[in-house]
Amino acid sequence: MSRERRGARPPTNRPRSATGRERRHRHRPGAGDRDGAAAGGTPGAGRPLRPGQVIELEPHALAAGGDAVARYGGMAVFVPWAVPGDRLRVRVVDVKPRFARAEPEALLVPGPGRVDPACPLFARCGGCRLQHLAYPQQLAWKRQMVVDALERIGRIPDPPVGETLGMDPPWYYRNKAAIPVRRLPSGRVVMGFFAPGTHAVIDLEATGCAIQHPVINQVVAALRRWLEEDPDGRATSTYDETRHQGLLRHLVVRVGLRSGEALAGLVVNGEGLPGEERLARYLRREVPQLVGVVKNLHRRPGNAILGPETVPLDGRPWIFDELGGLRFRISLESFYQVNPVQAERLYRLALDYALGRPITAEAPKGPGPGSLADEPAGRRALATGEAASVTPGGAMATRAAPAAGGSGLPTGDATAGGGAGFWLVDAYAGIGTLALLAAARLRDGVVAQDRRSWRVTAIEVVPEATEDARTNAALNGLENVEFVTGAVEEVLPHLAAALQEAAGTGPGRGGPDVVLLDPPRKGCDPAALAACLELAPPRIVYVSCNPVTLARDLAVLCDTGSPAAPPLPALPRPAAAAGAAGAGGEAAMVEGVPAGGATAPGAAAGGGTAGDAQGGVRPRRRPRYRVVAVRPVDMFPQTAHVECVALLERDDGGGPAPGAGTTGPAGTATATAGAITAGTGAGDR
């Protein structure tokens, strides 16, 4: 957030009476610094803005970060804590060549979508951006944000974006929080979140946080009491990031929504805290839901919350929780969706898209805003047992549920004829949540009908997450799931090269039936996208937490010609893949598909050559994909963030595009053989 927002206060929802000067001003637009609309013209026409100027505005839209947008003299003006339709008096704080920023001073007339924020800390704390906007309007805006990104960045005309799946109620959903801890000179302890654009901690006080699980607020209150009342607590220093001094940096709390278990982590700039074992027992006594307390050693300066080492203090160093009918072990460091209610709907939708099964993502409590049960076909499918599928327009359509012996699976080249197994690849797998949910559905609900073999491959760059995934697979008795530790942008290209060596030149032969992409906010690396085009699965399901990078990556996969689409590197030659596998081990090989030519499930033995000696990839038609459906899911109510699931199907009737993985959007060569763009690791999820 910009520095100009520091200390900004939202306008009150109660419109005050205008002063006599302001009433006169309304009849004399354009007078003085408080500029209004010039007679018969637009506000501020012909008058350049300047910092410190006070003007009146009426925002007409919301920008991607949650700021309201108004026009003044042909220039866009961004105003925080406002909603479309508000009439505001604002002070200009920054002017750029094409836009300006302003801070609200007074709300003159509230807009139709404005509501009173539920949290008294709203706008002082940087956690929520949209509490002042009615929830149905939040859902509508998030859908429009996805549409705008796909149209403007991805150049996908009239994208099939469904209504946003909302949450009911949209409060107290976060199962994880990282709370900075600071002690004031008076000895009072403040624990909360940073003010917008600063590292000044806004204290949660007795109110707690309106979007956090209540148990988190209880742990915060208990630690505060210890630090202010216990002798060891009063002797505990808190972290000063400017001097890199002080012991206690953060409190991290995780809660299992279904299990009710909680884990507290004390992040320490050093070896430990005074009386830390007694503190751990105190916290567990004060908050019975705590099954364990750990300390995390983080001695390096910087903004990272957790350090490399976690040590148990009392109880277990992990919690268990259930998601989608499976049990997961979650440590302090594990990636796990912070909103498990919406995560179940998100993952169910992704697997419905991936496996062609009925879409029955019911609202967690009643229909709720944007729930599938609101749609006539969805209600009919739930009532009659018909299977609901997604049509190209994004609407619901019904078809008869498959009879016994029919799987309902998408059948690609690798599974044609029913004699080969179904293969799903989950990229960016984390602790295996989506991969294991897919495996459970394949085992229990789909493959059991026709006894077909199946297989799930999960790729994750963080070794600790891969180990958690293996533990979770064993915990749920799931087999036929293989876990590969390595960067997706390295593993997928080598997999594609090995399959090309083994299976010949036909798109999709021997490759996966579905590729699931669930990248961090930065999106997919170009090398991963190039590998997807080479693997050419019949379906790609993309789970995104950033509409901008989703639109950019879909522009590549759908070959829309968008200038935002990055150039694609060349894939390694099949022969090079063998050498890389020998040197790189697990990161360059997927079990059952050793680089150098062994067949994957469904791959025809033999066939193909080593590829083009210069480019490393045999020239052939590059597949294109079409966007069948996109569904936003409100994983973070009251904030400006949205996740969505996109279903892409291979368009076998698309025009030729030579050299899959060797050309950029304009069709020019972009890289030499074997070039792979390295990623930066797990990224920010």
PDB file of C-alpha atoms in Angstrom, residues 225-502:
ATOM      1  CA  ARG A 225      -1.867 -11.334  30.066  1.00  0.00           C
ATOM      2  CA  TRP A 226       1.336 -13.336  30.517  1.00  0.00           C
ATOM      3  CA  LEU A 227       3.551 -10.598  29.075  1.00  0.00           C
ATOM      4  CA  GLU A 228       1.949  -7.896  31.229  1.00  0.00           C
ATOM      5  CA  GLU A 229       1.389  -9.767  34.512  1.00  0.00           C
ATOM      6  CA  ASP A 230       3.887 -12.637  34.917  1.00  0.00           C
ATOM      7  CA  PRO A 231       7.423 -11.784  36.155  1.00  0.00           C
ATOM      8  CA  ASP A 232       9.010 -13.758  33.314  1.00  0.00           C
ATOM      9  CA  GLY A 233       6.536 -12.216  30.932  1.00  0.00           C
ATOM     10  CA  ARG A 234       7.418  -8.684  32.033  1.00  0.00           C
ATOM     11  CA  ALA A 235      11.089  -9.592  31.561  1.00  0.00           C
ATOM     12  CA  THR A 236      10.463 -10.685  27.964  1.00  0.00           C
ATOM     13  CA  SER A 237      11.590  -8.123  25.422  1.00  0.00           C
ATOM     14  CA  THR A 238       9.769  -7.736  22.116  1.00  0.00           C
ATOM     15  CA  TYR A 239      11.327  -7.319  18.714  1.00  0.00           C
ATOM     16  CA  ASP A 240      12.462  -3.963  17.348  1.00  0.00           C
ATOM     17  CA  GLU A 241      12.901  -4.463  13.625  1.00  0.00           C
ATOM     18  CA  THR A 242      14.843  -1.241  13.069  1.00  0.00           C
ATOM     19  CA  ARG A 243      17.597  -2.303  15.507  1.00  0.00           C
ATOM     20  CA  HIS A 244      17.080  -6.075  15.142  1.00  0.00           C
ATOM     21  CA  GLN A 245      16.906  -6.380  18.908  1.00  0.00           C
ATOM     22  CA  GLY A 246      14.420  -7.953  21.286  1.00  0.00           C
ATOM     23  CA  LEU A 247      13.263 -11.545  21.641  1.00  0.00           C
ATOM     24  CA  LEU A 248       9.570 -12.100  20.868  1.00  0.00           C
ATOM     25  CA  ARG A 249       8.712 -11.282  17.251  1.00  0.00           C
ATOM     26  CA  HIS A 250       5.352 -12.896  16.445  1.00  0.00           C
ATOM     27  CA  LEU A 251       2.674 -15.170  17.769  1.00  0.00           C
ATOM     28  CA  VAL A 252       1.485 -17.636  15.110  1.00  0.00           C
ATOM     29  CA  VAL A 253      -1.709 -19.610  15.766  1.00  0.00           C
ATOM     30  CA  ARG A 254      -3.284 -22.376  13.672  1.00  0.00           C
ATOM     31  CA  VAL A 255      -6.742 -23.836  14.319  1.00  0.00           C
ATOM     32  CA  GLY A 256      -8.408 -26.929  12.878  1.00  0.00           C
ATOM     33  CA  LEU A 257     -11.974 -25.979  11.998  1.00  0.00           C
ATOM     34  CA  ARG A 258     -13.317 -29.538  12.054  1.00  0.00           C
ATOM     35  CA  SER A 259     -11.075 -30.973  14.772  1.00  0.00           C
ATOM     36  CA  GLY A 260     -11.115 -27.939  17.061  1.00  0.00           C
ATOM     37  CA  GLU A 261      -7.388 -28.414  17.739  1.00  0.00           C
ATOM     38  CA  ALA A 262      -5.071 -25.405  17.937  1.00  0.00           C
ATOM     39  CA  LEU A 263      -1.303 -24.892  17.787  1.00  0.00           C
ATOM     40  CA  ALA A 264       0.581 -21.810  19.038  1.00  0.00           C
ATOM     41  CA  GLY A 265       4.017 -20.806  17.789  1.00  0.00           C
ATOM     42  CA  LEU A 266       6.247 -18.225  19.508  1.00  0.00           C
ATOM     43  CA  VAL A 267       8.648 -16.705  16.953  1.00  0.00           C
ATOM     44  CA  VAL A 268      11.882 -15.818  18.750  1.00  0.00           C
ATOM     45  CA  ASN A 269      14.867 -13.704  17.730  1.00  0.00           C
ATOM     46  CA  GLY A 270      17.302 -15.884  19.665  1.00  0.00           C
ATOM     47  CA  GLU A 271      17.425 -19.216  21.462  1.00  0.00           C
ATOM     48  CA  GLY A 272      14.370 -18.897  23.679  1.00  0.00           C
ATOM     49  CA  LEU A 273      12.224 -16.845  26.065  1.00  0.00           C
ATOM     50  CA  PRO A 274      12.364 -16.426  29.865  1.00  0.00           C
ATOM     51  CA  GLY A 275      10.257 -19.175  31.444  1.00  0.00           C
ATOM     52  CA  GLU A 276       9.211 -20.476  28.027  1.00  0.00           C
ATOM     53  CA  GLU A 277       8.172 -23.958  29.197  1.00  0.00           C
ATOM     54  CA  ARG A 278       6.041 -22.466  31.964  1.00  0.00           C
ATOM     55  CA  LEU A 279       4.583 -20.070  29.406  1.00  0.00           C
ATOM     56  CA  ALA A 280       3.662 -22.997  27.149  1.00  0.00           C
ATOM     57  CA  ARG A 281       1.865 -24.775  29.984  1.00  0.00           C
ATOM     58  CA  TYR A 282       0.097 -21.518  30.912  1.00  0.00           C
ATOM     59  CA  LEU A 283      -1.199 -21.001  27.388  1.00  0.00           C
ATOM     60  CA  ARG A 284      -2.522 -24.560  27.188  1.00  0.00           C
ATOM     61  CA  ARG A 285      -4.219 -24.172  30.544  1.00  0.00           C
ATOM     62  CA  GLU A 286      -5.824 -20.858  29.540  1.00  0.00           C
ATOM     63  CA  VAL A 287      -6.897 -22.108  26.089  1.00  0.00           C
ATOM     64  CA  PRO A 288      -7.848 -25.809  26.325  1.00  0.00           C
ATOM     65  CA  GLN A 289      -8.073 -26.160  22.534  1.00  0.00           C
ATOM     66  CA  LEU A 290      -4.271 -25.838  22.311  1.00  0.00           C
ATOM     67  CA  VAL A 291      -2.788 -29.304  21.742  1.00  0.00           C
ATOM     68  CA  GLY A 292       0.732 -27.910  21.509  1.00  0.00           C
ATOM     69  CA  VAL A 293       3.001 -24.888  21.834  1.00  0.00           C
ATOM     70  CA  VAL A 294       6.246 -24.544  19.852  1.00  0.00           C
ATOM     71  CA  LYS A 295       8.945 -21.942  19.433  1.00  0.00           C
ATOM     72  CA  ASN A 296      10.280 -20.954  16.038  1.00  0.00           C
ATOM     73  CA  LEU A 297      13.850 -19.638  15.922  1.00  0.00           C
ATOM     74  CA  HIS A 298      14.151 -16.686  13.547  1.00  0.00           C
ATOM     75  CA  ARG A 299      17.377 -14.744  14.014  1.00  0.00           C
ATOM     76  CA  ARG A 300      17.589 -13.010  10.637  1.00  0.00           C
ATOM     77  CA  PRO A 301      16.403  -9.459   9.974  1.00  0.00           C
ATOM     78  CA  GLY A 302      13.665  -8.931   7.417  1.00  0.00           C
ATOM     79  CA  ASN A 303       9.935  -9.310   6.923  1.00  0.00           C
ATOM     80  CA  ALA A 304       9.742 -13.112   6.814  1.00  0.00           C
ATOM     81  CA  ILE A 305       7.575 -14.339   9.680  1.00  0.00           C
ATOM     82  CA  LEU A 306       9.021 -17.803  10.324  1.00  0.00           C
ATOM     83  CA  GLY A 307      12.601 -18.957  10.661  1.00  0.00           C
ATOM     84  CA  PRO A 308      14.126 -22.299   9.638  1.00  0.00           C
ATOM     85  CA  GLU A 309      13.871 -24.192  12.949  1.00  0.00           C
ATOM     86  CA  THR A 310      10.850 -25.104  15.068  1.00  0.00           C
ATOM     87  CA  VAL A 311      11.226 -26.668  18.539  1.00  0.00           C
ATOM     88  CA  PRO A 312       8.350 -28.184  20.600  1.00  0.00           C
ATOM     89  CA  LEU A 313       7.790 -26.672  24.057  1.00  0.00           C
ATOM     90  CA  ASP A 314       4.704 -28.537  25.248  1.00  0.00           C
ATOM     91  CA  GLY A 315       2.349 -31.010  23.593  1.00  0.00           C
ATOM     92  CA  ARG A 316       2.303 -31.887  19.878  1.00  0.00           C
ATOM     93  CA  PRO A 317       4.095 -29.810  17.215  1.00  0.00           C
ATOM     94  CA  TRP A 318       1.166 -30.265  14.807  1.00  0.00           C
ATOM     95  CA  ILE A 319      -2.617 -30.364  14.660  1.00  0.00           C
ATOM     96  CA  PHE A 320      -5.003 -32.545  12.717  1.00  0.00           C
ATOM     97  CA  ASP A 321      -7.904 -31.259  10.677  1.00  0.00           C
ATOM     98  CA  GLU A 322     -10.383 -32.626   8.165  1.00  0.00           C
ATOM     99  CA  LEU A 323     -11.038 -31.281   4.699  1.00  0.00           C
ATOM    100  CA  GLY A 324     -13.254 -32.917   2.115  1.00  0.00           C
ATOM    101  CA  GLY A 325     -13.545 -36.074   4.188  1.00  0.00           C
ATOM    102  CA  LEU A 326      -9.774 -36.563   4.538  1.00  0.00           C
ATOM    103  CA  ARG A 327      -7.548 -36.040   7.563  1.00  0.00           C
ATOM    104  CA  PHE A 328      -4.500 -33.789   7.364  1.00  0.00           C
ATOM    105  CA  ARG A 329      -1.566 -33.251   9.696  1.00  0.00           C
ATOM    106  CA  ILE A 330      -0.629 -29.570   9.755  1.00  0.00           C
ATOM    107  CA  SER A 331       2.533 -28.144  11.292  1.00  0.00           C
ATOM    108  CA  LEU A 332       3.360 -24.514  11.975  1.00  0.00           C
ATOM    109  CA  GLU A 333       5.093 -24.157   8.581  1.00  0.00           C
ATOM    110  CA  SER A 334       2.623 -26.137   6.435  1.00  0.00           C
ATOM    111  CA  PHE A 335       0.728 -24.462   3.614  1.00  0.00           C
ATOM    112  CA  TYR A 336      -2.969 -25.019   4.293  1.00  0.00           C
ATOM    113  CA  GLN A 337      -5.844 -22.883   3.086  1.00  0.00           C
ATOM    114  CA  VAL A 338      -6.790 -20.294   5.696  1.00  0.00           C
ATOM    115  CA  ASN A 339     -10.523 -20.597   4.979  1.00  0.00           C
ATOM    116  CA  PRO A 340     -11.341 -24.320   5.113  1.00  0.00           C
ATOM    117  CA  VAL A 341     -15.077 -23.829   4.540  1.00  0.00           C
ATOM    118  CA  GLN A 342     -14.498 -22.133   1.204  1.00  0.00           C
ATOM    119  CA  ALA A 343     -11.469 -24.336   0.475  1.00  0.00           C
ATOM    120  CA  GLU A 344     -13.737 -27.381   0.401  1.00  0.00           C
ATOM    121  CA  ARG A 345     -15.938 -25.675  -2.170  1.00  0.00           C
ATOM    122  CA  LEU A 346     -12.928 -24.497  -4.168  1.00  0.00           C
ATOM    123  CA  TYR A 347     -11.351 -27.964  -4.290  1.00  0.00           C
ATOM    124  CA  ARG A 348     -14.664 -29.702  -4.988  1.00  0.00           C
ATOM    125  CA  LEU A 349     -15.211 -27.381  -7.921  1.00  0.00           C
ATOM    126  CA  ALA A 350     -11.664 -27.940  -9.209  1.00  0.00           C
ATOM    127  CA  LEU A 351     -12.119 -31.710  -9.077  1.00  0.00           C
ATOM    128  CA  ASP A 352     -15.547 -31.476 -10.700  1.00  0.00           C
ATOM    129  CA  TYR A 353     -13.857 -29.666 -13.556  1.00  0.00           C
ATOM    130  CA  ALA A 354     -10.918 -32.074 -13.653  1.00  0.00           C
ATOM    131  CA  LEU A 355     -12.824 -35.339 -13.443  1.00  0.00           C
ATOM    132  CA  GLY A 356     -16.072 -34.446 -15.156  1.00  0.00           C
ATOM    133  CA  ARG A 357     -18.124 -35.357 -12.116  1.00  0.00           C
ATOM    134  CA  PRO A 358     -21.298 -33.730 -10.750  1.00  0.00           C
ATOM    135  CA  ILE A 359     -20.882 -30.181  -9.486  1.00  0.00           C
ATOM    136  CA  THR A 360     -22.617 -30.002  -6.110  1.00  0.00           C
ATOM    137  CA  ALA A 361     -20.679 -27.282  -4.271  1.00  0.00           C
ATOM    138  CA  GLU A 362     -23.414 -26.511  -1.773  1.00  0.00           C
ATOM    139  CA  ALA A 363     -23.159 -23.449   0.395  1.00  0.00           C
ATOM    140  CA  PRO A 364     -21.813 -24.259   3.845  1.00  0.00           C
ATOM    141  CA  LYS A 365     -24.961 -22.902   5.486  1.00  0.00           C
ATOM    142  CA  GLY A 366     -28.061 -22.461   3.397  1.00  0.00           C
ATOM    143  CA  PRO A 367     -27.834 -21.364  -0.231  1.00  0.00           C
ATOM    144  CA  GLY A 368     -25.797 -18.246   0.492  1.00  0.00           C
ATOM    145  CA  PRO A 369     -24.829 -15.590  -2.031  1.00  0.00           C
ATOM    146  CA  GLY A 370     -23.640 -17.032  -5.311  1.00  0.00           C
ATOM    147  CA  SER A 371     -24.117 -20.661  -4.292  1.00  0.00           C
ATOM    148  CA  LEU A 372     -24.663 -23.285  -6.966  1.00  0.00           C
ATOM    149  CA  ALA A 373     -27.854 -24.287  -5.199  1.00  0.00           C
ATOM    150  CA  ASP A 374     -29.278 -20.915  -6.277  1.00  0.00           C
ATOM    151  CA  GLU A 375     -29.214 -22.016  -9.909  1.00  0.00           C
ATOM    152  CA  PRO A 376     -32.235 -23.944 -11.229  1.00  0.00           C
ATOM    153  CA  ALA A 377     -30.159 -26.705 -12.800  1.00  0.00           C
ATOM    154  CA  GLY A 378     -28.125 -27.050  -9.632  1.00  0.00           C
ATOM    155  CA  ARG A 379     -31.242 -27.408  -7.499  1.00  0.00           C
ATOM    156  CA  ARG A 380     -32.690 -29.932  -9.938  1.00  0.00           C
ATOM    157  CA  ALA A 381     -29.477 -31.952  -9.978  1.00  0.00           C
ATOM    158  CA  LEU A 382     -29.332 -32.021  -6.193  1.00  0.00           C
ATOM    159  CA  ALA A 383     -32.975 -33.051  -5.977  1.00  0.00           C
ATOM    160  CA  THR A 384     -32.995 -35.734  -8.688  1.00  0.00           C
ATOM    161  CA  GLY A 385     -29.478 -37.120  -8.523  1.00  0.00           C
ATOM    162  CA  GLU A 386     -28.724 -36.021 -12.079  1.00  0.00           C
ATOM    163  CA  ALA A 387     -25.137 -35.057 -12.774  1.00  0.00           C
ATOM    164  CA  ALA A 388     -24.589 -31.368 -13.395  1.00  0.00           C
ATOM    165  CA  SER A 389     -21.890 -30.369 -15.856  1.00  0.00           C
ATOM    166  CA  VAL A 390     -20.454 -27.054 -16.944  1.00  0.00           C
ATOM    167  CA  THR A 391     -21.331 -25.846 -20.401  1.00  0.00           C
ATOM    168  CA  PRO A 392     -19.087 -23.536 -22.451  1.00  0.00           C
ATOM    169  CA  GLY A 393     -21.182 -20.583 -21.341  1.00  0.00           C
ATOM    170  CA  GLY A 394     -20.439 -21.267 -17.709  1.00  0.00           C
ATOM    171  CA  ALA A 395     -24.033 -22.212 -16.934  1.00  0.00           C
ATOM    172  CA  MET A 396     -25.261 -25.407 -15.380  1.00  0.00           C
ATOM    173  CA  ALA A 397     -26.554 -28.191 -17.604  1.00  0.00           C
ATOM    174  CA  THR A 398     -27.871 -31.573 -16.576  1.00  0.00           C
ATOM    175  CA  ARG A 399     -27.239 -34.996 -17.965  1.00  0.00           C
ATOM    176  CA  ALA A 400     -28.034 -38.458 -16.765  1.00  0.00           C
ATOM    177  CA  ALA A 401     -25.656 -39.738 -14.114  1.00  0.00           C
ATOM    178  CA  PRO A 402     -23.343 -42.437 -15.498  1.00  0.00           C
ATOM    179  CA  ALA A 403     -24.547 -45.946 -14.986  1.00  0.00           C
ATOM    180  CA  ALA A 404     -22.468 -48.607 -13.299  1.00  0.00           C
ATOM    181  CA  GLY A 405     -19.494 -49.384 -15.472  1.00  0.00           C
ATOM    182  CA  GLY A 406     -19.190 -45.838 -16.852  1.00  0.00           C
ATOM    183  CA  SER A 407     -16.680 -43.580 -15.156  1.00  0.00           C
ATOM    184  CA  GLY A 408     -17.755 -40.180 -16.439  1.00  0.00           C
ATOM    185  CA  LEU A 409     -14.054 -39.353 -16.840  1.00  0.00           C
ATOM    186  CA  PRO A 410     -12.702 -37.225 -19.650  1.00  0.00           C
ATOM    187  CA  THR A 411     -11.090 -39.670 -22.063  1.00  0.00           C
ATOM    188  CA  GLY A 412      -7.942 -38.392 -23.705  1.00  0.00           C
ATOM    189  CA  ASP A 413      -5.476 -40.039 -26.033  1.00  0.00           C
ATOM    190  CA  ALA A 414      -3.815 -41.848 -23.171  1.00  0.00           C
ATOM    191  CA  THR A 415      -7.016 -43.547 -22.048  1.00  0.00           C
ATOM    192  CA  ALA A 416      -8.678 -44.201 -25.381  1.00  0.00           C
ATOM    193  CA  GLY A 417     -10.092 -47.652 -25.580  1.00  0.00           C
ATOM    194  CA  GLY A 418     -10.261 -48.068 -21.814  1.00  0.00           C
ATOM    195  CA  GLY A 419      -7.184 -50.234 -21.642  1.00  0.00           C
ATOM    196  CA  ALA A 420      -4.894 -47.753 -19.928  1.00  0.00           C
ATOM    197  CA  GLY A 421      -4.909 -45.899 -16.640  1.00  0.00           C
ATOM    198  CA  PHE A 422      -6.120 -42.398 -15.842  1.00  0.00           C
ATOM    199  CA  TRP A 423      -3.327 -39.996 -14.921  1.00  0.00           C
ATOM    200  CA  LEU A 424      -3.705 -36.686 -13.077  1.00  0.00           C
ATOM    201  CA  VAL A 425      -0.778 -34.348 -12.385  1.00  0.00           C
ATOM    202  CA  ASP A 426      -1.070 -31.825  -9.550  1.00  0.00           C
ATOM    203  CA  ALA A 427       1.495 -29.046  -9.911  1.00  0.00           C
ATOM    204  CA  TYR A 428       2.296 -26.797  -6.924  1.00  0.00           C
ATOM    205  CA  ALA A 429       0.910 -29.481  -4.622  1.00  0.00           C
ATOM    206  CA  GLY A 430       1.835 -28.076  -1.190  1.00  0.00           C
ATOM    207  CA  ILE A 431       1.053 -30.658   1.503  1.00  0.00           C
ATOM    208  CA  GLY A 432      -0.929 -32.652  -1.049  1.00  0.00           C
ATOM    209  CA  THR A 433      -4.418 -31.394  -0.203  1.00  0.00           C
ATOM    210  CA  LEU A 434      -5.790 -31.272  -3.740  1.00  0.00           C
ATOM    211  CA  ALA A 435      -3.804 -34.293  -4.939  1.00  0.00           C
ATOM    212  CA  LEU A 436      -5.090 -36.454  -2.101  1.00  0.00           C
ATOM    213  CA  LEU A 437      -8.679 -35.289  -2.542  1.00  0.00           C
ATOM    214  CA  ALA A 438      -8.359 -36.234  -6.214  1.00  0.00           C
ATOM    215  CA  ALA A 439      -6.927 -39.621  -5.286  1.00  0.00           C
ATOM    216  CA  ALA A 440      -9.775 -40.271  -2.840  1.00  0.00           C
ATOM    217  CA  ARG A 441     -12.369 -39.422  -5.481  1.00  0.00           C
ATOM    218  CA  LEU A 442     -10.643 -41.577  -8.071  1.00  0.00           C
ATOM    219  CA  ARG A 443     -10.418 -44.460  -5.624  1.00  0.00           C
ATOM    220  CA  ASP A 444     -13.877 -44.275  -4.096  1.00  0.00           C
ATOM    221  CA  GLY A 445     -16.237 -42.535  -6.450  1.00  0.00           C
ATOM    222  CA  VAL A 446     -15.041 -42.941 -10.013  1.00  0.00           C
ATOM    223  CA  VAL A 447     -12.661 -45.769 -10.744  1.00  0.00           C
ATOM    224  CA  ALA A 448     -14.480 -48.231  -8.497  1.00  0.00           C
ATOM    225  CA  GLN A 449     -17.230 -48.305 -11.115  1.00  0.00           C
ATOM    226  CA  ASP A 450     -15.124 -49.768 -13.909  1.00  0.00           C
ATOM    227  CA  ARG A 451     -11.944 -51.023 -12.208  1.00  0.00           C
ATOM    228  CA  ARG A 452      -9.715 -48.825 -14.332  1.00  0.00           C
ATOM    229  CA  SER A 453      -6.256 -48.104 -13.018  1.00  0.00           C
ATOM    230  CA  TRP A 454      -5.414 -44.573 -11.969  1.00  0.00           C
ATOM    231  CA  ARG A 455      -2.512 -42.523 -10.775  1.00  0.00           C
ATOM    232  CA  VAL A 456      -1.866 -39.090  -9.244  1.00  0.00           C
ATOM    233  CA  THR A 457       1.485 -37.295  -9.436  1.00  0.00           C
ATOM    234  CA  ALA A 458       2.051 -34.347  -7.076  1.00  0.00           C
ATOM    235  CA  ILE A 459       4.912 -31.872  -7.638  1.00  0.00           C
ATOM    236  CA  GLU A 460       6.105 -29.524  -4.888  1.00  0.00           C
ATOM    237  CA  VAL A 461       9.341 -27.565  -4.481  1.00  0.00           C
ATOM    238  CA  VAL A 462       9.435 -27.439  -0.653  1.00  0.00           C
ATOM    239  CA  PRO A 463      10.857 -30.702   0.762  1.00  0.00           C
ATOM    240  CA  GLU A 464       9.078 -30.317   4.102  1.00  0.00           C
ATOM    241  CA  ALA A 465       5.735 -29.934   2.327  1.00  0.00           C
ATOM    242  CA  THR A 466       6.417 -33.090   0.307  1.00  0.00           C
ATOM    243  CA  GLU A 467       7.103 -34.999   3.510  1.00  0.00           C
ATOM    244  CA  ASP A 468       3.849 -33.691   4.990  1.00  0.00           C
ATOM    245  CA  ALA A 469       2.063 -34.842   1.838  1.00  0.00           C
ATOM    246  CA  ARG A 470       3.470 -38.367   2.140  1.00  0.00           C
ATOM    247  CA  THR A 471       2.413 -38.452   5.790  1.00  0.00           C
ATOM    248  CA  ASN A 472      -1.099 -37.318   4.869  1.00  0.00           C
ATOM    249  CA  ALA A 473      -1.352 -39.948   2.130  1.00  0.00           C
ATOM    250  CA  ALA A 474      -0.467 -42.673   4.628  1.00  0.00           C
ATOM    251  CA  LEU A 475      -2.830 -41.159   7.187  1.00  0.00           C
ATOM    252  CA  ASN A 476      -5.709 -41.614   4.737  1.00  0.00           C
ATOM    253  CA  GLY A 477      -4.624 -44.954   3.288  1.00  0.00           C
ATOM    254  CA  LEU A 478      -4.202 -43.502  -0.202  1.00  0.00           C
ATOM    255  CA  GLU A 479      -1.951 -45.320  -2.632  1.00  0.00           C
ATOM    256  CA  ASN A 480      -1.158 -44.674  -6.293  1.00  0.00           C
ATOM    257  CA  VAL A 481      -0.034 -41.167  -5.343  1.00  0.00           C
ATOM    258  CA  GLU A 482       3.577 -40.266  -6.052  1.00  0.00           C
ATOM    259  CA  PHE A 483       5.241 -37.130  -4.690  1.00  0.00           C
ATOM    260  CA  VAL A 484       8.027 -35.377  -6.549  1.00  0.00           C
ATOM    261  CA  THR A 485      10.212 -32.774  -4.855  1.00  0.00           C
ATOM    262  CA  GLY A 486      11.270 -30.133  -7.349  1.00  0.00           C
ATOM    263  CA  ALA A 487      10.287 -26.883  -9.016  1.00  0.00           C
ATOM    264  CA  VAL A 488       7.340 -27.270 -11.375  1.00  0.00           C
ATOM    265  CA  GLU A 489       9.178 -25.297 -14.047  1.00  0.00           C
ATOM    266  CA  GLU A 490      11.943 -27.917 -13.949  1.00  0.00           C
ATOM    267  CA  VAL A 491      10.005 -31.143 -13.382  1.00  0.00           C
ATOM    268  CA  LEU A 492       7.261 -30.642 -15.982  1.00  0.00           C
ATOM    269  CA  PRO A 493       9.620 -29.871 -18.908  1.00  0.00           C
ATOM    270  CA  HIS A 494      11.696 -32.971 -18.184  1.00  0.00           C
ATOM    271  CA  LEU A 495       8.547 -35.040 -17.894  1.00  0.00           C
ATOM    272  CA  ALA A 496       7.331 -33.715 -21.254  1.00  0.00           C
ATOM    273  CA  ALA A 497      10.679 -34.476 -22.880  1.00  0.00           C
ATOM    274  CA  ALA A 498      10.726 -38.017 -21.474  1.00  0.00           C
ATOM    275  CA  LEU A 499       7.189 -38.691 -22.664  1.00  0.00           C
ATOM    276  CA  GLN A 500       7.980 -37.298 -26.093  1.00  0.00           C
ATOM    277  CA  GLU A 501      10.875 -39.712 -26.338  1.00  0.00           C
ATOM    278  CA  ALA A 502       8.675 -42.611 -25.256  1.00  0.00           C
TER     279      ALA A 502
END
